[in-house]
C-alpha cells in the first residue's frame, strides 16, 4: 500500500536513491562517514561536543514537532480536483464557476475536533471537512464540518466550548470524548447548543468512513456576480458513495482494533484507484426567502431544510491522490476562512466573523512564520504579485529595488475592476454586545432533526445521550439536560430519563421561545433514508481455514468483484491457508488482528477441521458474535455452523444469514448487503431504551 518516496532533483533533499552506494550527508551536504556511533574519546569515553554530525542530528530531532492544532488536531489530508458542471456566471463571478468542465486542483483535510493528534479515529465527534481550492484567482478555503450547524452562535463562546469539550485541565482526561462533566455542564447551560447536540448524539458523529459523510460550509455566504448582484448561499457536499455510520459498540472496538481506521480506509481506497467523489450542492436564496424563513440565516445553529431550498449540484470533487509526506502536506496545510476569492463573500454570521480572525492567527502560532503561505501546500497555483517581504523562513523573495506601492518604476498596481471588493451591504445600528432576538429559538430545529430520523436512528440518539450522561457524575447536569430534551420531544426525554434511571422527570428547561412543533420532518436529515442501496466501496471480511472450499471462496470473490466490494481474508495465521484444492491463499489478517468490526459484512468459509480448531479460539467466536451484535449480514458454509453455534448464534433468527450452498448464493448474499445492516435485529441484541 505504501509508495516509495520520490527522489528530489539536484539541490533538493533526496531521501531514497536507487544507488546503493549513495552517501548520507548532513543538512549542509557534508558526507557522513559513520551514522551509528557518536564521536568519543576511547571506546568507553565521553562523547565530544565537537561532533557536529550528532549535534545537528539531535538538534533537528528536538525541534521536529510543531504545535498541534488547538482543535481538529487529528486529521487526514488528500489531494483531488473539482470539476465544474456548468457556468454559474449569472450568480457569481468566481473564476472557478465560470466554465463547464474546468478542473481546479484541491486539497482536503478531514479531522475530528476534540482529540489530540494521536487520538483514535472513531471518537464520537464532529468531523472537519476542509477544502482548499487552488483557483486561478487565488485560494478559496471552504472550511466546513460533516454537520450543518454549530454549538454556539457567537465566536466569543468558542474557547469556552472547546475548553469544556477537551480533556479536563486537572486530570488531562478524557481524551477525545465529550462523555464527561465539563462538556455536559457547559452544554446544559447553553440552550443554543441543543440542535447541534442532536446531531452529535446521532450516528453522524460516528461515520463508517470519511468517504460516507456529507460536508457543510455551515454559514451563509454570498455569491456576487459581475454586476455586483448578491445571492445568499449555503455550501453542501454530497458523497456519491452514500451515507453510512457505525454502531457505538462497534466504534469503541474499532478504536482498539485500528485507531487509524478512517485514515487507512481513505488511503487504501485512493491507492487502489477507487476514488471517492462528492458533488458540491448550493442552496441559493434571496432577501425574500430571508424575510419569510422561520429562522435567521445568519444564525449558525440553524440549517435550511432542502425541502425549502433545494440543492443545486454545481460540480464534483474527486479525491485521487494521497500525500507524499504527511507533515509537509496534512500537518502544514493552513486553512483560513478568510481565504475567499472575487465572486464569493462573507455574511454577517457572528461565528464566521470571528473565524475570519482566528484561522490566520492560529497559523502563525502553528507554523511560526507569516510566510506559511509560501509552503508548497499553501501556496496558490496562480501568479502572486505583492510587496510583502522578509520574516522567518522567507523563501520567495522580491527581486529588484521596488518594495512599495505606489512607485514610479512599474506594476503591480491595484485593480478596482478585477480585484476583490466586498459586497457594499448597507449597515447601521448602535454599537453594542448584541445577540439578535431572531436567534432565540433553540429547540424547534432540534425537534425537526429528531422527528426526521427513523425509529432506529432515534434509538441510537437516546442510547448516545444515555451513554454520555451516564459518565456525568453531577446529577444536576443530567437533570438539566433531560429538561432541555423535554422541549425537543417528550417521549425522547422520557426514554433518556428511563435510561438514566431517573425516578421522576425533571422540569423542562426554561425556553426563550416555545418549540415550533409544526415543522415537518426533513428526510434528507436521516442517514438511513439516504443509504447507498449498493455494496460498492464496502468491505467483506472472509474468515477461512486450511481446507476451505475453494469453489465457495471463488464464488464470493467473483460476486464481490461484480459489486465493487473489497474483500479481506482472515486466517488462523498471517501465512494464509491451503484451500480444498491445495492452492495457497494469502491472508490479509491473522484472526486476532482482523476482528469483524473492520468489515461491513462477514463470511465464514472453513473446513470441518478448521471449524473445530477455531471453535476454541476466542477471537474467532468474537468475530461472529460481534458481527451478529453489530447487525451485519453473515454468509457461511455448512462447516461453519459449528462456529456459529459456539458463538451462541441461531442463524434462523432473522434474514441476515445466507448459507453458501450453490454458487448463486454469493450474489444473493451481496444483494442483501445493499441494506448494509439487518436493522430488524437491533431489538434482539440490546435491552430496550
Ligand atoms: Fe474552526 N478552527 N473554529 N470551525 N475549524 C480551527 O484553525 C474556530 C468552526 C474547522 O483541517 C483552527 O487551523 C473558531 C466552525 C475545521 O486544518 C482554529 C470558531 C466550523 C478545522 C479554529 C470555529 C469549523 C478548524 C484550529 C468559532 C465548521 C480544521 C487549527 C468562531 C464550519 C482545519 C486551525 C484543518 C480549525 C477556530 C468554529 C471547522 C483555532 C474561533 C463553525 C474543519 O483557528
XYZ file of C-alpha atoms and ligand atoms in Angstrom:
733
model
C 0.000 0.000 0.000
C 2.909 2.336 0.514
C 4.528 4.355 -2.221
C 8.291 4.854 -2.441
C 9.222 8.410 -1.649
C 10.363 10.143 -4.782
C 13.948 11.284 -5.062
C 14.336 15.070 -5.375
C 16.132 16.922 -8.145
C 19.645 18.356 -7.829
C 19.887 20.828 -4.938
C 16.875 19.206 -3.276
C 16.660 16.711 -0.475
C 16.999 13.133 -1.738
C 15.525 10.706 0.770
C 15.949 7.485 -1.091
C 18.121 6.577 -4.001
C 18.228 3.569 -6.230
C 22.043 3.789 -5.997
C 23.053 1.517 -3.077
C 26.360 3.416 -2.810
C 24.804 6.859 -2.369
C 26.048 8.636 0.737
C 24.103 10.109 3.620
C 25.006 13.760 4.278
C 24.428 16.418 6.911
C 21.941 19.206 6.226
C 24.918 21.134 4.910
C 25.596 18.434 2.348
C 28.715 17.127 4.109
C 29.143 13.343 3.559
C 28.799 11.323 6.777
C 31.288 8.517 7.491
C 29.516 6.810 10.419
C 25.803 7.151 11.212
C 25.864 4.541 14.006
C 28.344 5.911 16.560
C 28.913 9.360 18.041
C 32.423 10.816 18.329
C 34.068 9.667 21.613
C 37.363 9.647 23.443
C 38.222 5.961 23.507
C 35.662 3.193 23.180
C 34.058 3.963 26.571
C 34.847 7.650 26.737
C 32.530 10.669 26.827
C 31.004 11.975 23.607
C 32.663 15.096 22.259
C 30.864 18.415 21.793
C 32.912 18.722 18.651
C 30.708 16.096 16.949
C 28.821 18.459 14.651
C 27.211 15.483 12.922
C 25.448 14.213 16.028
C 24.683 17.728 17.292
C 22.977 18.673 14.059
C 21.005 15.421 14.011
C 19.797 15.694 17.622
C 19.179 19.454 17.337
C 16.912 18.863 14.400
C 15.119 15.965 16.039
C 14.467 18.074 19.153
C 12.615 20.585 17.016
C 10.600 18.218 14.828
C 7.258 18.946 16.417
C 5.173 21.998 15.751
C 2.202 22.793 17.987
C -0.724 20.613 17.071
C -3.939 22.364 16.107
C -5.834 23.548 19.193
C -8.905 21.891 17.656
C -9.057 19.450 14.742
C -5.572 18.210 15.685
C -6.205 14.737 14.317
C -6.690 14.928 10.604
C -6.005 13.295 7.310
C -5.433 15.103 4.032
C -5.526 14.068 0.386
C -5.383 15.749 -2.995
C -8.003 15.867 -5.689
C -9.765 18.133 -8.103
C -13.045 19.932 -8.540
C -14.841 19.738 -11.866
C -17.353 22.471 -12.638
C -20.584 21.181 -14.216
C -21.795 24.406 -15.818
C -21.104 28.124 -15.838
C -22.632 29.971 -12.887
C -21.692 33.373 -14.290
C -25.239 34.661 -13.746
C -24.853 34.348 -9.981
C -21.130 34.596 -9.330
C -18.031 35.922 -10.965
C -15.891 33.398 -9.048
C -13.480 32.112 -11.656
C -13.864 28.504 -10.510
C -17.560 28.550 -11.510
C -17.229 30.142 -14.964
C -16.507 27.269 -17.342
C -18.164 23.840 -17.648
C -15.547 21.112 -17.410
C -12.998 23.355 -15.662
C -10.823 21.296 -13.325
C -9.447 23.010 -10.236
C -6.867 21.248 -8.048
C -7.720 20.995 -4.367
C -6.576 19.595 -1.052
C -8.969 18.218 1.562
C -8.306 17.602 5.221
C -10.790 15.563 7.243
C -10.482 15.658 11.017
C -12.010 15.053 14.416
C -12.367 18.082 16.671
C -11.681 17.306 20.298
C -8.951 14.670 20.338
C -5.223 15.190 20.265
C -3.166 14.414 17.189
C -2.637 10.815 18.308
C -6.232 10.090 19.290
C -8.372 7.384 17.717
C -10.430 7.928 14.573
C -13.760 6.630 15.835
C -14.290 9.157 18.630
C -17.875 10.319 18.898
C -17.244 13.751 17.471
C -17.908 16.210 14.701
C -15.716 15.659 11.630
C -13.935 18.568 9.973
C -14.291 18.762 6.191
C -11.908 21.474 4.998
C -11.289 22.058 1.297
C -8.625 24.311 -0.215
C -9.385 25.097 -3.864
C -6.345 26.384 -5.776
C -8.350 28.551 -8.183
C -6.932 30.714 -10.955
C -7.894 33.789 -8.944
C -6.413 32.684 -5.655
C -7.051 30.112 -2.967
C -10.574 29.602 -1.719
C -10.840 27.681 1.547
C -14.219 26.178 2.373
C -13.597 25.106 5.969
C -16.632 23.039 6.897
C -17.803 20.146 9.029
C -19.842 16.996 8.462
C -22.678 18.596 10.425
C -24.558 21.621 9.031
C -24.932 23.570 12.276
C -22.715 24.526 15.194
C -22.907 24.557 19.010
C -22.734 28.312 19.540
C -23.989 31.487 17.918
C -21.149 33.873 18.675
C -17.421 33.154 18.370
C -16.797 34.712 21.780
C -18.008 31.399 23.286
C -15.668 29.181 21.205
C -12.805 28.993 23.735
C -15.336 28.024 26.449
C -16.924 25.351 24.278
C -13.571 23.833 23.370
C -12.177 24.006 26.910
C -15.294 22.194 28.106
C -15.144 19.565 25.372
C -11.463 18.678 25.580
C -9.719 16.861 28.430
C -10.290 18.391 31.847
C -7.425 20.687 32.911
C -6.563 18.961 36.191
C -6.674 15.303 35.147
C -5.740 15.662 31.485
C -8.505 13.233 30.521
C -10.767 12.057 28.993
C -9.146 12.029 25.579
C -11.279 12.669 22.501
C -14.530 12.156 24.374
C -17.322 14.503 25.341
C -18.648 11.970 27.849
C -17.600 13.953 30.917
C -18.972 16.531 33.314
C -17.306 19.648 31.897
C -18.729 19.221 28.416
C -22.271 18.486 29.530
C -22.125 21.174 32.194
C -21.363 23.774 29.517
C -23.937 22.333 27.103
C -26.677 22.146 29.725
C -26.128 25.864 30.357
C -26.102 26.702 26.633
C -29.573 26.157 25.149
C -28.403 27.339 21.702
C -26.293 24.127 21.526
C -29.317 21.798 21.575
C -29.734 21.486 17.827
C -26.053 20.613 17.312
C -26.162 18.200 20.234
C -28.952 16.280 18.497
C -26.547 15.873 15.575
C -23.520 14.899 17.667
C -25.608 12.343 19.528
C -26.775 10.916 16.207
C -24.851 8.448 14.066
C -23.384 11.400 12.121
C -20.736 11.599 14.845
C -19.515 8.036 14.222
C -19.137 7.790 10.439
C -18.015 4.490 8.927
C -15.594 6.322 6.634
C -14.729 9.847 5.579
C -15.984 8.673 2.187
C -19.508 8.206 3.532
C -20.055 11.640 5.076
C -21.685 14.832 3.900
C -19.858 18.140 4.258
C -21.322 21.539 5.071
C -19.964 25.081 4.884
C -22.386 25.789 7.785
C -22.531 29.590 7.463
C -24.487 31.553 4.948
C -22.124 33.108 2.398
C -22.747 35.390 -0.554
C -22.141 34.803 -4.238
C -21.649 38.019 -6.199
C -21.877 38.328 -9.976
C -20.100 40.711 -12.357
C -22.923 43.261 -11.977
C -22.412 43.257 -8.235
C -25.685 41.439 -7.516
C -25.502 39.166 -4.489
C -27.260 35.856 -3.813
C -27.048 34.131 -0.446
C -25.637 30.617 -0.495
C -25.032 27.586 1.691
C -22.455 25.038 0.516
C -23.090 21.299 0.888
C -21.014 18.269 -0.159
C -22.996 15.127 -1.026
C -20.996 11.873 -1.145
C -21.675 9.783 -4.235
C -20.876 6.753 -2.074
C -23.976 7.343 0.091
C -24.069 7.855 3.843
C -23.068 5.243 6.392
C -22.163 5.171 10.045
C -21.130 2.525 12.540
C -22.773 1.476 15.792
C -21.367 2.865 19.032
C -20.296 -0.533 20.351
C -18.531 -1.057 17.044
C -16.846 2.357 17.201
C -15.439 1.588 20.633
C -13.978 -1.686 19.350
C -12.640 -0.197 16.110
C -10.713 2.307 18.202
C -8.916 -0.607 19.834
C -8.517 -2.742 16.718
C -7.415 0.020 14.363
C -7.207 3.574 15.739
C -6.332 4.712 12.188
C -9.415 3.143 10.664
C -10.593 6.259 8.825
C -7.143 7.250 7.592
C -6.373 3.765 6.391
C -9.734 3.498 4.649
C -9.186 6.680 2.648
C -5.537 5.924 1.927
C -6.348 2.392 0.738
C -9.299 3.336 -1.401
C -7.299 6.030 -3.217
C -4.263 3.789 -3.600
C -6.495 1.085 -5.058
C -7.846 3.541 -7.615
C -11.302 3.703 -6.099
C -11.552 7.498 -5.913
C -14.246 8.889 -3.636
C -16.431 11.639 -5.055
C -18.689 14.307 -3.672
C -20.981 16.681 -5.514
C -20.978 20.298 -4.458
C -24.502 21.479 -3.809
C -25.605 25.083 -3.475
C -28.651 26.300 -1.665
C -29.265 29.699 -3.222
C -31.708 32.184 -1.738
C -32.526 35.866 -1.740
C -33.751 38.532 0.661
C -37.357 37.413 0.126
C -36.562 33.982 1.467
C -34.541 35.529 4.306
C -37.575 37.577 5.322
C -40.040 34.722 5.265
C -37.831 31.960 6.762
C -38.747 30.983 10.342
C -35.150 31.452 11.461
C -32.283 33.856 10.889
C -29.987 32.716 8.060
C -27.088 34.313 9.959
C -27.637 32.000 12.937
C -25.122 29.103 12.608
C -27.223 26.881 14.879
C -29.871 26.654 12.144
C -29.988 24.966 8.772
C -32.206 25.493 5.782
C -34.094 22.265 5.032
C -33.546 21.049 1.481
C -37.308 20.848 1.111
C -37.454 24.652 1.455
C -34.414 25.497 -0.660
C -33.451 22.597 -2.923
C -29.819 21.867 -3.567
C -28.367 22.583 -6.997
C -25.412 20.376 -7.843
C -22.755 22.535 -9.499
C -19.712 20.314 -9.682
C -17.952 17.289 -8.332
C -14.899 16.732 -6.191
C -12.760 13.681 -6.881
C -10.091 12.648 -4.376
C -7.440 10.842 -6.368
C -4.029 11.342 -4.782
C -2.545 10.569 -1.401
C 0.150 12.799 0.021
C 3.866 12.217 -0.442
C 4.594 13.389 3.064
C 2.144 13.667 5.944
C 3.924 16.517 7.710
C 4.580 18.653 4.648
C 1.017 18.435 3.439
C -1.524 17.324 6.055
C 0.186 18.925 9.030
C 1.365 22.119 7.360
C -1.770 22.852 5.378
C -3.202 26.081 6.727
C -6.885 26.657 6.114
C -8.279 30.136 6.664
C -11.951 31.002 6.341
C -10.727 34.437 5.292
C -9.313 32.905 2.094
C -12.033 33.811 -0.382
C -11.926 34.941 -3.974
C -13.739 37.564 -6.095
C -17.343 36.428 -6.551
C -17.667 34.904 -3.061
C -18.207 36.969 0.075
C -18.897 36.594 3.780
C -22.179 37.108 5.547
C -22.502 38.723 8.959
C -22.830 35.386 10.756
C -21.118 36.260 14.072
C -19.345 32.910 14.175
C -17.898 33.335 10.720
C -16.745 36.849 11.504
C -14.649 35.605 14.416
C -13.378 32.604 12.496
C -12.024 35.027 9.948
C -9.686 36.359 12.646
C -8.908 33.040 14.326
C -7.584 30.948 11.464
C -4.916 33.342 10.234
C -3.871 33.953 13.815
C -3.599 30.273 14.690
C -1.471 29.506 11.613
C 1.190 31.931 12.803
C 1.307 30.093 16.124
C 1.443 26.674 14.487
C 3.729 27.349 11.583
C 5.825 30.022 13.269
C 6.185 32.449 10.401
C 3.983 34.836 8.437
C 5.470 33.141 5.371
C 3.420 29.959 5.807
C 1.648 30.762 2.538
C 4.958 30.045 0.795
C 4.879 26.382 1.812
C 4.011 24.386 -1.316
C 0.763 23.011 0.160
C -0.453 26.510 0.981
C 0.885 28.430 -1.997
C -1.628 29.462 -4.636
C -1.115 27.882 -8.035
C -1.838 31.193 -9.782
C 0.592 34.127 -10.098
C 1.088 36.273 -6.985
C 2.349 39.852 -7.007
C 2.717 41.803 -3.795
C 5.299 43.690 -1.781
C 5.147 41.676 1.427
C 8.686 40.717 2.354
C 11.138 39.176 4.824
C 10.126 37.369 8.018
C 11.173 33.943 9.269
C 11.953 31.417 6.566
C 11.213 33.739 3.653
C 11.744 31.578 0.584
C 10.188 33.674 -2.153
C 11.948 36.995 -2.090
C 11.454 40.091 -4.185
C 13.931 40.788 -6.935
C 14.926 44.376 -7.674
C 14.715 47.641 -5.746
C 10.967 48.255 -5.531
C 9.129 47.012 -2.434
C 6.393 49.629 -2.065
C 3.335 50.886 -3.864
C 2.742 53.376 -5.418
C 6.086 53.616 -7.131
C 7.197 55.162 -10.401
C 9.060 52.074 -11.655
C 6.117 49.929 -12.786
C 3.496 47.430 -11.549
C 1.864 45.691 -9.960
C -0.975 48.034 -9.152
C -4.366 47.569 -7.566
C -7.232 46.878 -9.959
C -10.699 48.068 -8.925
C -12.263 46.217 -11.868
C -10.932 42.692 -11.261
C -9.725 42.897 -7.677
C -11.693 41.533 -4.740
C -14.221 44.049 -3.499
C -16.581 43.483 -0.594
C -20.303 43.446 -1.255
C -21.408 47.002 -0.369
C -24.054 45.981 2.131
C -25.576 48.936 3.940
C -25.406 48.544 7.682
C -26.391 50.659 10.654
C -27.154 50.184 14.309
C -25.917 51.017 17.762
C -22.517 49.700 18.772
C -23.064 47.084 21.483
C -22.633 43.470 22.523
C -25.800 42.211 20.900
C -27.423 38.834 20.428
C -30.178 39.160 17.863
C -33.714 38.376 19.007
C -34.040 36.350 15.804
C -31.513 33.842 17.215
C -33.670 32.986 20.252
C -35.442 29.784 19.142
C -33.205 26.967 20.380
C -35.423 23.917 20.220
C -37.558 23.915 17.047
C -34.899 22.686 14.637
C -33.535 20.284 17.244
C -37.004 18.753 17.267
C -37.218 18.822 13.482
C -33.943 16.897 13.264
C -35.212 14.341 15.782
C -38.520 13.692 14.033
C -36.746 13.376 10.682
C -34.911 10.258 11.854
C -36.062 6.652 11.513
C -37.014 4.993 14.802
C -33.711 3.091 14.650
C -31.765 6.332 14.480
C -33.898 7.863 17.232
C -32.973 4.893 19.423
C -29.306 5.461 18.682
C -29.653 9.092 19.728
C -31.271 8.111 23.002
C -28.572 5.473 23.583
C -25.831 8.012 22.861
C -27.251 10.525 25.320
C -27.725 7.836 27.947
C -24.135 6.656 27.442
C -22.666 10.144 27.617
C -24.784 11.374 30.518
C -24.116 8.168 32.445
C -20.464 9.280 32.519
C -21.518 12.606 34.071
C -21.062 12.474 37.841
C -23.087 15.541 38.802
C -26.793 14.649 38.909
C -27.960 18.247 38.395
C -26.225 18.329 34.976
C -28.008 15.144 33.884
C -31.326 16.585 35.075
C -30.832 19.880 33.309
C -30.063 18.050 30.059
C -33.219 15.944 30.309
C -35.059 19.222 30.941
C -33.783 20.506 27.589
C -34.826 17.281 25.859
C -38.373 17.829 27.077
C -38.510 20.966 24.963
C -37.463 18.864 21.970
C -39.642 15.771 22.315
C -41.268 14.487 25.479
C -41.086 10.783 24.584
C -37.434 11.196 23.758
C -36.816 12.902 27.086
C -38.668 10.090 28.842
C -36.567 7.436 27.107
C -33.357 9.145 28.155
C -34.657 9.684 31.683
C -35.504 5.966 31.902
C -32.089 5.033 30.589
C -30.501 7.205 33.256
C -32.619 5.522 35.920
C -34.446 8.738 36.857
C -37.479 8.057 39.003
C -39.052 11.460 38.448
C -38.971 13.684 35.411
C -37.009 16.895 35.933
C -38.816 20.122 34.946
C -38.457 21.338 31.342
C -35.649 23.847 30.805
C -36.708 27.494 30.534
C -37.135 28.296 26.854
C -36.671 31.775 25.391
C -39.143 30.790 22.659
C -41.653 27.922 22.551
C -40.810 24.967 20.291
C -42.492 25.132 16.881
C -43.947 21.646 16.779
C -45.415 22.154 13.327
C -42.081 21.988 11.444
C -42.320 18.948 9.140
C -39.760 16.110 9.073
C -36.952 16.558 6.535
C -35.994 13.107 5.157
C -32.604 14.388 3.952
C -31.522 14.693 7.582
C -31.602 10.935 8.106
C -28.663 8.690 7.252
C -30.738 5.545 6.838
C -33.111 7.220 4.418
C -30.087 8.118 2.292
C -28.155 4.866 2.183
C -26.224 3.790 -0.907
C -28.510 0.875 -1.833
C -25.453 -0.974 -3.078
C -22.343 -2.503 -1.524
C -19.807 -0.652 -3.614
C -16.681 0.506 -1.828
C -17.624 -1.553 1.211
C -15.560 -4.368 2.688
C -16.318 -8.052 3.249
C -14.183 -9.960 5.757
C -13.895 -13.690 4.996
C -12.754 -15.962 7.821
C -11.072 -19.045 6.370
C -9.162 -22.123 7.494
C -6.979 -24.731 5.835
C -9.111 -26.918 3.596
C -11.688 -24.152 2.957
C -13.879 -24.931 -0.056
C -12.199 -23.201 -2.957
C -15.361 -23.080 -5.096
C -17.240 -21.317 -2.352
C -14.406 -18.787 -1.948
C -14.227 -18.193 -5.694
C -17.953 -17.529 -5.944
C -17.695 -14.995 -3.113
C -14.715 -13.308 -4.772
C -16.441 -13.129 -8.159
C -19.642 -11.715 -6.683
C -17.616 -9.173 -4.672
C -15.788 -8.016 -7.798
C -19.120 -7.558 -9.553
C -20.413 -5.422 -6.675
C -17.216 -3.366 -6.405
C -16.781 -4.707 -2.874
C -13.336 -5.051 -1.375
C -12.547 -8.338 0.369
C -10.111 -9.266 3.108
C -9.006 -12.768 4.066
C -8.755 -13.506 7.768
C -6.909 -16.695 8.634
C -5.569 -18.523 11.699
C -2.068 -17.290 10.792
C -0.781 -14.481 8.591
C 0.867 -17.138 6.449
C -2.523 -17.819 4.862
C -4.150 -21.181 4.164
C -4.091 -24.092 1.769
C -7.591 -24.369 0.316
C -9.532 -27.574 -0.531
C -7.795 -27.961 -3.887
C -4.342 -27.459 -2.356
C -3.968 -23.923 -3.703
C -2.459 -21.349 -1.366
C -4.471 -18.303 -0.332
C -2.676 -15.350 1.261
C -4.110 -13.799 4.378
C -4.642 -10.090 4.988
C -5.125 -10.511 8.721
C -4.421 -13.028 11.452
C -7.684 -13.694 13.235
C -6.885 -11.619 16.348
C -5.808 -8.671 14.180
C -8.805 -8.713 11.871
C -11.912 -8.521 14.046
C -15.259 -8.220 12.277
C -15.658 -4.563 13.319
C -13.282 -3.708 10.480
C -15.738 -5.001 7.864
C -19.205 -4.147 6.612
C -20.269 -7.781 6.331
C -18.603 -11.115 7.037
C -18.411 -14.604 5.620
C -17.049 -17.772 7.167
C -15.725 -20.441 4.825
C -13.963 -23.158 6.783
C -13.359 -26.897 6.635
C -14.830 -29.154 9.348
C -11.338 -29.463 10.913
C -10.827 -25.720 10.662
C -14.184 -25.072 12.331
C -13.299 -27.444 15.186
C -9.955 -25.698 15.682
C -11.399 -22.170 15.517
C -14.229 -23.118 17.878
C -11.669 -22.949 20.702
C -10.332 -19.566 19.630
C -11.971 -16.678 21.489
C -11.237 -14.158 18.729
C -12.946 -16.389 16.125
C -16.062 -16.547 18.268
C -15.877 -12.775 18.851
C -15.604 -12.351 15.080
C -19.053 -13.842 14.699
C -20.734 -12.674 17.876
C -19.659 -9.081 17.185
C -20.785 -9.296 13.554
C -24.139 -10.525 14.833
C -24.405 -7.847 17.536
C -23.428 -5.175 15.025
C -26.306 -6.241 12.792
C -24.098 -7.412 9.953
C -25.023 -9.774 7.186
C -23.301 -13.124 7.629
C -22.598 -15.709 4.931
C -21.330 -19.136 5.946
C -20.694 -22.583 4.583
C -22.083 -25.700 6.161
C -18.941 -26.499 8.175
C -19.111 -23.026 9.743
C -22.383 -23.843 11.549
C -20.287 -25.264 14.388
C -18.628 -21.863 14.850
C -21.975 -20.073 14.763
C -23.299 -22.405 17.441
C -20.189 -21.945 19.590
C -20.628 -18.177 19.247
C -24.207 -18.581 20.517
C -25.823 -17.552 17.239
C -29.011 -19.023 15.827
C -28.880 -18.401 12.091
C -32.635 -18.861 11.719
C -33.286 -15.810 13.910
C -33.542 -13.330 11.017
C -32.964 -12.711 7.313
C -29.359 -11.679 7.818
C -27.811 -15.109 7.187
C -27.051 -16.788 3.884
C -25.746 -20.330 3.734
C -23.410 -20.692 0.770
C -24.581 -23.920 -0.819
C -24.576 -23.165 -4.528
C -22.572 -20.594 -6.473
C -25.553 -18.228 -6.884
C -25.856 -17.854 -3.109
C -22.960 -15.392 -3.099
C -24.839 -12.944 -5.338
C -27.946 -13.427 -3.159
C -25.838 -12.510 -0.141
C -24.468 -9.310 -1.711
C -27.952 -8.239 -2.713
C -28.978 -8.425 0.937
C -25.867 -6.448 1.871
C -27.225 -3.471 -0.099
C -29.171 -2.664 3.069
C -25.808 -2.549 4.917
C -27.295 -3.799 8.192
C -30.008 -6.130 9.443
C -31.837 -3.351 11.269
C -34.667 -5.656 12.357
C -32.160 -7.461 14.541
C -31.497 -4.406 16.691
C -34.159 -5.190 19.293
C -32.742 -8.689 19.734
C -29.259 -7.595 20.663
C -29.883 -4.940 23.268
C -32.145 -4.092 26.136
C -34.901 -1.629 25.281
C -34.020 2.036 25.770
Fe -12.741 26.000 13.382
N -10.828 26.295 13.965
N -13.341 27.498 14.620
N -14.700 25.634 12.947
N -12.192 24.515 12.197
C -9.769 25.615 13.523
O -7.746 26.540 12.790
C -12.532 28.398 15.181
C -15.779 26.313 13.405
C -12.977 23.813 11.332
O -8.102 20.712 8.733
C -8.459 26.208 13.964
O -6.026 25.774 11.575
C -13.299 29.419 15.847
C -16.959 26.003 12.636
C -12.198 22.826 10.632
O -6.697 22.295 9.263
C -8.891 27.487 14.706
C -14.607 29.076 15.666
C -16.538 25.094 11.690
C -10.893 22.988 11.107
C -10.392 27.393 14.635
C -14.624 27.867 14.888
C -15.134 24.874 11.906
C -10.933 24.051 12.062
C -7.549 25.280 14.689
C -15.834 29.787 16.173
C -17.388 24.400 10.627
C -9.683 22.174 10.723
C -6.428 24.954 13.739
C -15.860 31.186 15.920
C -17.976 25.299 9.671
C -8.976 22.737 9.548
C -6.669 25.763 12.585
C -7.839 21.850 9.142
C -9.802 24.540 12.722
C -11.162 28.348 15.156
C -15.822 27.188 14.551
C -14.394 23.952 11.091
C -8.357 27.669 16.105
C -12.716 30.606 16.613
C -18.358 26.593 12.814
C -12.689 21.812 9.614
O -8.459 28.624 14.024
